Amino acid sequence: NAGVMQNPRHLVRRRGQEARLRCSPMKGHSHVYWYRQLPEEGLKFMVYLQKENIIDESGMPKERFSAEFPKEGPSILRIQQVVRGDSAAYFCASSLPRSGTLTYEQYFGPGTRLTVT
Amino acid sequence: AQTVTQSQPEMSVQEAETVTLSCTYDTSESNYYLFWYKQPPSRQMILVIRQEAYKQQNATENRFSVNFQKAAKSFSLKISDSQLGDTAMYFCAFMKPNYGGATNKLIFGTGTLLAVQP
């Protein structure tokens, strides 16, 4: 049973380019979360998606960042016109809603380390 | 808004000894969940242990246990018989339960880097 997959593991972009980060949740999981870890800091919530819907994007920067989780295929975090401050590790987590529980355990992928030069 | 504080940026322990990592949090919720995650040099986030706030009994997972003090809003992690493989960054995290529109997002502390010395 494969875990959460993220690719690429490492991504280098020049300032002004676009970065696309992909996340394939665990089999059967329909909820995806994206977190960002800046150097020397903890993870910070960015966005929460269910299939074809953005549920909570309160942690997403207002400009240049977008996320989607289509009916088919992986979830994508897209960063347009990257700047040096976007250099960070981006983690995806997935969860499977279970009836009768009020919290859904999140399983993390290995992360994508984005470096902007 | 909820916050999580880890006041020990770095700690060191000898192999086979016991170490305790501190975590405090701030919330007005009465029901919530607390977690400890481990991040080794590979950067993979690994769930170590989880505690439901409505449970009085402290959670235990093999060599890992917590001391949950709800009134003090404290959630420390004790690692017994420390092993070299325990060397990692440890993050404390808070989650509101999924009612009233909460989205189960995790709120992390800044982490404690634990080094286990041979």
PDB file of C-alpha atoms in Angstrom:
ATOM      1  CA  ASN A   1       0.000   0.000   0.000  1.00  0.00           C
ATOM      2  CA  ALA A   2       1.880   3.003  -1.293  1.00  0.00           C
ATOM      3  CA  GLY A   3       2.088   6.045   0.930  1.00  0.00           C
ATOM      4  CA  VAL A   4       1.676   9.662  -0.061  1.00  0.00           C
ATOM      5  CA  MET A   5       3.805  10.416  -3.104  1.00  0.00           C
ATOM      6  CA  GLN A   6       5.252  13.786  -3.955  1.00  0.00           C
ATOM      7  CA  ASN A   7       7.244  14.786  -6.972  1.00  0.00           C
ATOM      8  CA  PRO A   8       9.634  16.104  -7.718  1.00  0.00           C
ATOM      9  CA  ARG A   9      11.621  15.678  -4.510  1.00  0.00           C
ATOM     10  CA  HIS A  10      13.859  18.581  -5.435  1.00  0.00           C
ATOM     11  CA  LEU A  11      13.013  21.448  -7.741  1.00  0.00           C
ATOM     12  CA  VAL A  12      15.228  24.339  -8.752  1.00  0.00           C
ATOM     13  CA  ARG A  13      13.694  27.374 -10.401  1.00  0.00           C
ATOM     14  CA  ARG A  14      15.041  30.769 -11.382  1.00  0.00           C
ATOM     15  CA  ARG A  15      13.267  33.868 -10.146  1.00  0.00           C
ATOM     16  CA  GLY A  16      10.210  34.565 -12.260  1.00  0.00           C
ATOM     17  CA  GLN A  17       9.643  30.968 -13.373  1.00  0.00           C
ATOM     18  CA  GLU A  18       6.706  28.771 -12.413  1.00  0.00           C
ATOM     19  CA  ALA A  19       6.903  25.860  -9.993  1.00  0.00           C
ATOM     20  CA  ARG A  20       4.463  22.924 -10.067  1.00  0.00           C
ATOM     21  CA  LEU A  21       4.460  20.518  -7.166  1.00  0.00           C
ATOM     22  CA  ARG A  22       2.501  17.275  -7.338  1.00  0.00           C
ATOM     23  CA  CYS A  23       0.968  15.161  -4.622  1.00  0.00           C
ATOM     24  CA  SER A  24      -0.667  11.756  -5.001  1.00  0.00           C
ATOM     25  CA  PRO A  25      -2.571  10.883  -1.826  1.00  0.00           C
ATOM     26  CA  MET A  26      -2.733   7.446  -0.302  1.00  0.00           C
ATOM     27  CA  LYS A  27      -5.098   5.083  -2.070  1.00  0.00           C
ATOM     28  CA  GLY A  28      -8.676   5.873  -1.155  1.00  0.00           C
ATOM     29  CA  HIS A  29      -7.860   9.204   0.500  1.00  0.00           C
ATOM     30  CA  SER A  30      -9.968  12.085  -0.735  1.00  0.00           C
ATOM     31  CA  HIS A  31      -8.622  14.902   1.441  1.00  0.00           C
ATOM     32  CA  VAL A  32      -5.324  16.666   0.789  1.00  0.00           C
ATOM     33  CA  TYR A  33      -3.480  19.272   2.825  1.00  0.00           C
ATOM     34  CA  TRP A  34      -0.473  21.350   1.775  1.00  0.00           C
ATOM     35  CA  TYR A  35       2.020  22.715   4.306  1.00  0.00           C
ATOM     36  CA  ARG A  36       5.118  24.845   3.851  1.00  0.00           C
ATOM     37  CA  GLN A  37       8.264  24.601   5.952  1.00  0.00           C
ATOM     38  CA  LEU A  38      10.585  27.577   5.691  1.00  0.00           C
ATOM     39  CA  PRO A  39      14.206  27.044   6.764  1.00  0.00           C
ATOM     40  CA  GLU A  40      14.575  26.600  10.528  1.00  0.00           C
ATOM     41  CA  GLU A  41      10.804  26.767  11.080  1.00  0.00           C
ATOM     42  CA  GLY A  42       7.877  24.435  11.692  1.00  0.00           C
ATOM     43  CA  LEU A  43       5.316  23.484   9.108  1.00  0.00           C
ATOM     44  CA  LYS A  44       2.606  26.015   8.328  1.00  0.00           C
ATOM     45  CA  PHE A  45      -0.783  25.156   6.846  1.00  0.00           C
ATOM     46  CA  MET A  46      -1.459  26.482   3.374  1.00  0.00           C
ATOM     47  CA  VAL A  47      -4.560  24.871   1.883  1.00  0.00           C
ATOM     48  CA  TYR A  48      -7.017  22.016   2.352  1.00  0.00           C
ATOM     49  CA  LEU A  49      -8.713  20.390  -0.625  1.00  0.00           C
ATOM     50  CA  GLN A  50     -11.183  17.666  -1.302  1.00  0.00           C
ATOM     51  CA  LYS A  51     -11.733  16.251  -4.763  1.00  0.00           C
ATOM     52  CA  GLU A  52     -12.535  19.186  -7.091  1.00  0.00           C
ATOM     53  CA  ASN A  53     -13.045  21.584  -4.176  1.00  0.00           C
ATOM     54  CA  ILE A  54     -10.917  23.991  -2.182  1.00  0.00           C
ATOM     55  CA  ILE A  55     -12.232  23.833   1.363  1.00  0.00           C
ATOM     56  CA  ASP A  56      -9.852  26.129   3.240  1.00  0.00           C
ATOM     57  CA  GLU A  57      -7.147  28.293   1.676  1.00  0.00           C
ATOM     58  CA  SER A  58      -6.657  30.585   4.633  1.00  0.00           C
ATOM     59  CA  GLY A  59      -2.915  29.864   4.745  1.00  0.00           C
ATOM     60  CA  MET A  60      -2.212  30.514   1.079  1.00  0.00           C
ATOM     61  CA  PRO A  61      -0.493  33.734   0.034  1.00  0.00           C
ATOM     62  CA  LYS A  62      -3.029  35.859  -1.825  1.00  0.00           C
ATOM     63  CA  GLU A  63      -0.974  36.177  -4.982  1.00  0.00           C
ATOM     64  CA  ARG A  64       0.992  33.777  -7.168  1.00  0.00           C
ATOM     65  CA  PHE A  65      -0.083  30.620  -5.299  1.00  0.00           C
ATOM     66  CA  SER A  66      -2.880  28.284  -6.362  1.00  0.00           C
ATOM     67  CA  ALA A  67      -3.863  24.693  -5.689  1.00  0.00           C
ATOM     68  CA  GLU A  68      -6.154  22.134  -7.240  1.00  0.00           C
ATOM     69  CA  PHE A  69      -7.214  18.543  -6.674  1.00  0.00           C
ATOM     70  CA  PRO A  70      -8.977  17.332  -9.813  1.00  0.00           C
ATOM     71  CA  LYS A  71     -11.329  14.402 -10.045  1.00  0.00           C
ATOM     72  CA  GLU A  72      -8.587  12.393 -11.700  1.00  0.00           C
ATOM     73  CA  GLY A  73      -4.875  12.761 -11.043  1.00  0.00           C
ATOM     74  CA  PRO A  74      -2.722  14.283  -8.344  1.00  0.00           C
ATOM     75  CA  SER A  75      -3.169  17.456  -6.390  1.00  0.00           C
ATOM     76  CA  ILE A  76      -1.090  20.317  -7.778  1.00  0.00           C
ATOM     77  CA  LEU A  77       0.381  23.275  -5.904  1.00  0.00           C
ATOM     78  CA  ARG A  78       1.357  25.956  -8.391  1.00  0.00           C
ATOM     79  CA  ILE A  79       3.584  28.921  -7.678  1.00  0.00           C
ATOM     80  CA  GLN A  80       3.826  31.530 -10.398  1.00  0.00           C
ATOM     81  CA  GLN A  81       6.723  33.976 -10.793  1.00  0.00           C
ATOM     82  CA  VAL A  82       8.712  32.453  -7.970  1.00  0.00           C
ATOM     83  CA  VAL A  83      10.850  34.645  -5.707  1.00  0.00           C
ATOM     84  CA  ARG A  84      13.736  33.708  -3.395  1.00  0.00           C
ATOM     85  CA  GLY A  85      11.400  33.801  -0.387  1.00  0.00           C
ATOM     86  CA  ASP A  86       9.454  30.872  -1.852  1.00  0.00           C
ATOM     87  CA  SER A  87      12.441  28.589  -1.217  1.00  0.00           C
ATOM     88  CA  ALA A  88      11.151  26.036   1.264  1.00  0.00           C
ATOM     89  CA  ALA A  89      10.067  22.443   1.711  1.00  0.00           C
ATOM     90  CA  TYR A  90       6.469  21.852   0.680  1.00  0.00           C
ATOM     91  CA  PHE A  91       4.684  18.916   2.279  1.00  0.00           C
ATOM     92  CA  CYS A  92       1.482  17.262   1.255  1.00  0.00           C
ATOM     93  CA  ALA A  93      -0.629  15.172   3.626  1.00  0.00           C
ATOM     94  CA  SER A  94      -3.703  13.093   2.924  1.00  0.00           C
ATOM     95  CA  SER A  95      -6.474  11.761   5.099  1.00  0.00           C
ATOM     96  CA  LEU A  96      -9.449   9.463   4.883  1.00  0.00           C
ATOM     97  CA  PRO A  97     -12.650  10.625   6.538  1.00  0.00           C
ATOM     98  CA  ARG A  98     -14.085   8.000   8.853  1.00  0.00           C
ATOM     99  CA  SER A  99     -17.651   8.192  10.077  1.00  0.00           C
ATOM    100  CA  GLY A 100     -18.044   8.573  13.792  1.00  0.00           C
ATOM    101  CA  THR A 101     -14.763  10.409  14.296  1.00  0.00           C
ATOM    102  CA  LEU A 102     -14.111  14.090  14.609  1.00  0.00           C
ATOM    103  CA  THR A 103     -10.562  14.096  13.405  1.00  0.00           C
ATOM    104  CA  TYR A 104      -8.800  12.582  10.473  1.00  0.00           C
ATOM    105  CA  GLU A 105      -5.237  11.418  10.857  1.00  0.00           C
ATOM    106  CA  GLN A 106      -2.938  12.936   8.286  1.00  0.00           C
ATOM    107  CA  TYR A 107      -0.252  10.951   6.496  1.00  0.00           C
ATOM    108  CA  PHE A 108       2.595  12.987   5.103  1.00  0.00           C
ATOM    109  CA  GLY A 109       4.548  12.681   1.899  1.00  0.00           C
ATOM    110  CA  PRO A 110       8.349  13.108   1.772  1.00  0.00           C
ATOM    111  CA  GLY A 111       8.088  16.734   0.677  1.00  0.00           C
ATOM    112  CA  THR A 112       9.367  18.740  -2.268  1.00  0.00           C
ATOM    113  CA  ARG A 113      12.301  21.023  -1.618  1.00  0.00           C
ATOM    114  CA  LEU A 114      12.022  24.106  -3.796  1.00  0.00           C
ATOM    115  CA  THR A 115      15.097  26.239  -4.339  1.00  0.00           C
ATOM    116  CA  VAL A 116      14.762  29.561  -6.132  1.00  0.00           C
ATOM    117  CA  THR A 117      17.990  30.939  -7.548  1.00  0.00           C
TER     118      THR A 117
ATOM    119  CA  ALA B   1      -6.301  31.584  17.377  1.00  0.00           C
ATOM    120  CA  GLN B   2      -4.424  28.550  18.545  1.00  0.00           C
ATOM    121  CA  THR B   3      -0.670  28.667  19.106  1.00  0.00           C
ATOM    122  CA  VAL B   4       1.895  25.995  19.920  1.00  0.00           C
ATOM    123  CA  THR B   5       5.170  26.787  21.685  1.00  0.00           C
ATOM    124  CA  GLN B   6       8.256  24.640  21.972  1.00  0.00           C
ATOM    125  CA  SER B   7      10.757  26.474  24.126  1.00  0.00           C
ATOM    126  CA  GLN B   8      13.718  24.101  23.664  1.00  0.00           C
ATOM    127  CA  PRO B   9      15.343  24.634  20.253  1.00  0.00           C
ATOM    128  CA  GLU B  10      17.913  21.874  20.869  1.00  0.00           C
ATOM    129  CA  MET B  11      18.429  19.031  23.289  1.00  0.00           C
ATOM    130  CA  SER B  12      20.955  16.271  23.721  1.00  0.00           C
ATOM    131  CA  VAL B  13      20.719  12.899  25.475  1.00  0.00           C
ATOM    132  CA  GLN B  14      22.988   9.908  25.937  1.00  0.00           C
ATOM    133  CA  GLU B  15      22.001   6.648  24.327  1.00  0.00           C
ATOM    134  CA  ALA B  16      19.771   4.495  26.612  1.00  0.00           C
ATOM    135  CA  GLU B  17      18.813   7.451  28.800  1.00  0.00           C
ATOM    136  CA  THR B  18      15.483   9.261  29.100  1.00  0.00           C
ATOM    137  CA  VAL B  19      14.674  12.703  27.733  1.00  0.00           C
ATOM    138  CA  THR B  20      11.608  14.926  27.941  1.00  0.00           C
ATOM    139  CA  LEU B  21      10.638  17.481  25.305  1.00  0.00           C
ATOM    140  CA  SER B  22       8.324  20.333  26.297  1.00  0.00           C
ATOM    141  CA  CYS B  23       5.324  21.770  24.496  1.00  0.00           C
ATOM    142  CA  THR B  24       2.707  24.278  25.571  1.00  0.00           C
ATOM    143  CA  TYR B  25      -0.273  25.497  23.610  1.00  0.00           C
ATOM    144  CA  ASP B  26      -2.980  28.084  23.801  1.00  0.00           C
ATOM    145  CA  THR B  27      -6.604  27.468  22.904  1.00  0.00           C
ATOM    146  CA  SER B  28     -10.107  28.277  24.077  1.00  0.00           C
ATOM    147  CA  GLU B  29     -11.417  24.933  22.822  1.00  0.00           C
ATOM    148  CA  SER B  30     -12.371  22.220  25.290  1.00  0.00           C
ATOM    149  CA  ASN B  31     -11.986  19.355  22.854  1.00  0.00           C
ATOM    150  CA  TYR B  32      -8.984  18.995  20.570  1.00  0.00           C
ATOM    151  CA  TYR B  33      -6.137  16.713  19.592  1.00  0.00           C
ATOM    152  CA  LEU B  34      -2.417  16.923  20.184  1.00  0.00           C
ATOM    153  CA  PHE B  35       0.356  15.200  18.284  1.00  0.00           C
ATOM    154  CA  TRP B  36       4.086  14.695  18.300  1.00  0.00           C
ATOM    155  CA  TYR B  37       5.744  14.298  14.898  1.00  0.00           C
ATOM    156  CA  LYS B  38       9.319  13.277  14.248  1.00  0.00           C
ATOM    157  CA  GLN B  39      11.306  14.617  11.295  1.00  0.00           C
ATOM    158  CA  PRO B  40      14.618  12.764  10.804  1.00  0.00           C
ATOM    159  CA  PRO B  41      17.312  14.015   8.420  1.00  0.00           C
ATOM    160  CA  SER B  42      15.357  12.425   5.551  1.00  0.00           C
ATOM    161  CA  ARG B  43      12.725  15.153   6.247  1.00  0.00           C
ATOM    162  CA  GLN B  44       9.865  12.646   6.227  1.00  0.00           C
ATOM    163  CA  MET B  45       7.206  13.601   8.789  1.00  0.00           C
ATOM    164  CA  ILE B  46       6.437  10.618  11.013  1.00  0.00           C
ATOM    165  CA  LEU B  47       3.619  10.527  13.561  1.00  0.00           C
ATOM    166  CA  VAL B  48       5.016   9.481  16.936  1.00  0.00           C
ATOM    167  CA  ILE B  49       2.047   9.740  19.270  1.00  0.00           C
ATOM    168  CA  ARG B  50      -1.404  11.282  19.549  1.00  0.00           C
ATOM    169  CA  GLN B  51      -3.581  12.436  22.469  1.00  0.00           C
ATOM    170  CA  GLU B  52      -7.286  13.307  22.583  1.00  0.00           C
ATOM    171  CA  ALA B  53      -7.968  16.137  25.021  1.00  0.00           C
ATOM    172  CA  TYR B  54     -11.083  14.480  26.435  1.00  0.00           C
ATOM    173  CA  LYS B  55      -9.059  11.451  27.540  1.00  0.00           C
ATOM    174  CA  GLN B  56      -7.453  11.758  30.960  1.00  0.00           C
ATOM    175  CA  GLN B  57      -5.087   8.863  30.411  1.00  0.00           C
ATOM    176  CA  ASN B  58      -1.735   9.764  28.919  1.00  0.00           C
ATOM    177  CA  ALA B  59      -0.983   8.148  25.562  1.00  0.00           C
ATOM    178  CA  THR B  60       1.865   5.649  25.262  1.00  0.00           C
ATOM    179  CA  GLU B  61       3.531   4.093  22.222  1.00  0.00           C
ATOM    180  CA  ASN B  62       6.367   1.743  23.145  1.00  0.00           C
ATOM    181  CA  ARG B  63       9.259   3.935  24.341  1.00  0.00           C
ATOM    182  CA  PHE B  64       7.303   7.149  23.764  1.00  0.00           C
ATOM    183  CA  SER B  65       4.831   8.563  26.260  1.00  0.00           C
ATOM    184  CA  VAL B  66       3.258  11.930  26.945  1.00  0.00           C
ATOM    185  CA  ASN B  67       2.466  13.951  30.033  1.00  0.00           C
ATOM    186  CA  PHE B  68      -0.739  15.780  29.168  1.00  0.00           C
ATOM    187  CA  GLN B  69      -1.748  18.507  31.625  1.00  0.00           C
ATOM    188  CA  LYS B  70      -4.947  20.012  30.243  1.00  0.00           C
ATOM    189  CA  ALA B  71      -5.353  22.761  32.815  1.00  0.00           C
ATOM    190  CA  ALA B  72      -1.772  23.899  32.316  1.00  0.00           C
ATOM    191  CA  LYS B  73      -2.066  23.425  28.515  1.00  0.00           C
ATOM    192  CA  SER B  74       1.100  21.395  28.529  1.00  0.00           C
ATOM    193  CA  PHE B  75       1.925  18.347  26.399  1.00  0.00           C
ATOM    194  CA  SER B  76       5.433  16.974  26.942  1.00  0.00           C
ATOM    195  CA  LEU B  77       6.979  13.971  25.204  1.00  0.00           C
ATOM    196  CA  LYS B  78       9.111  11.476  27.102  1.00  0.00           C
ATOM    197  CA  ILE B  79      11.458   9.195  25.208  1.00  0.00           C
ATOM    198  CA  SER B  80      12.776   6.283  27.261  1.00  0.00           C
ATOM    199  CA  ASP B  81      15.838   4.194  26.427  1.00  0.00           C
ATOM    200  CA  SER B  82      16.903   6.686  23.756  1.00  0.00           C
ATOM    201  CA  GLN B  83      18.339   5.201  20.585  1.00  0.00           C
ATOM    202  CA  LEU B  84      20.578   6.711  17.916  1.00  0.00           C
ATOM    203  CA  GLY B  85      17.672   6.474  15.473  1.00  0.00           C
ATOM    204  CA  ASP B  86      15.693   8.868  17.642  1.00  0.00           C
ATOM    205  CA  THR B  87      17.939  11.703  16.483  1.00  0.00           C
ATOM    206  CA  ALA B  88      15.548  14.045  14.694  1.00  0.00           C
ATOM    207  CA  MET B  89      13.577  17.258  14.867  1.00  0.00           C
ATOM    208  CA  TYR B  90      10.444  16.793  16.969  1.00  0.00           C
ATOM    209  CA  PHE B  91       7.349  18.882  16.356  1.00  0.00           C
ATOM    210  CA  CYS B  92       4.380  19.301  18.646  1.00  0.00           C
ATOM    211  CA  ALA B  93       1.088  19.944  16.814  1.00  0.00           C
ATOM    212  CA  PHE B  94      -2.503  20.923  17.656  1.00  0.00           C
ATOM    213  CA  MET B  95      -5.703  20.101  15.789  1.00  0.00           C
ATOM    214  CA  LYS B  96      -9.292  21.204  16.330  1.00  0.00           C
ATOM    215  CA  PRO B  97     -11.888  18.493  15.788  1.00  0.00           C
ATOM    216  CA  ASN B  98     -13.936  18.590  12.623  1.00  0.00           C
ATOM    217  CA  TYR B  99     -17.151  20.315  13.602  1.00  0.00           C
ATOM    218  CA  GLY B 100     -18.441  23.813  13.081  1.00  0.00           C
ATOM    219  CA  GLY B 101     -16.444  24.200   9.895  1.00  0.00           C
ATOM    220  CA  ALA B 102     -13.011  23.389  11.299  1.00  0.00           C
ATOM    221  CA  THR B 103     -10.826  21.804   8.684  1.00  0.00           C
ATOM    222  CA  ASN B 104      -8.535  19.543  10.716  1.00  0.00           C
ATOM    223  CA  LYS B 105      -5.470  21.582   9.839  1.00  0.00           C
ATOM    224  CA  LEU B 106      -2.464  20.980  12.025  1.00  0.00           C
ATOM    225  CA  ILE B 107      -0.819  23.862  13.860  1.00  0.00           C
ATOM    226  CA  PHE B 108       2.834  23.128  14.528  1.00  0.00           C
ATOM    227  CA  GLY B 109       5.372  24.422  17.001  1.00  0.00           C
ATOM    228  CA  THR B 110       8.831  25.466  15.849  1.00  0.00           C
ATOM    229  CA  GLY B 111      10.406  22.160  16.803  1.00  0.00           C
ATOM    230  CA  THR B 112      13.091  20.744  19.094  1.00  0.00           C
ATOM    231  CA  LEU B 113      16.212  19.247  17.565  1.00  0.00           C
ATOM    232  CA  LEU B 114      17.122  16.148  19.573  1.00  0.00           C
ATOM    233  CA  ALA B 115      20.588  14.630  19.290  1.00  0.00           C
ATOM    234  CA  VAL B 116      21.157  11.193  20.771  1.00  0.00           C
ATOM    235  CA  GLN B 117      24.828  10.741  21.637  1.00  0.00           C
ATOM    236  CA  PRO B 118      26.506   7.310  21.582  1.00  0.00           C
TER     237      PRO B 118
END
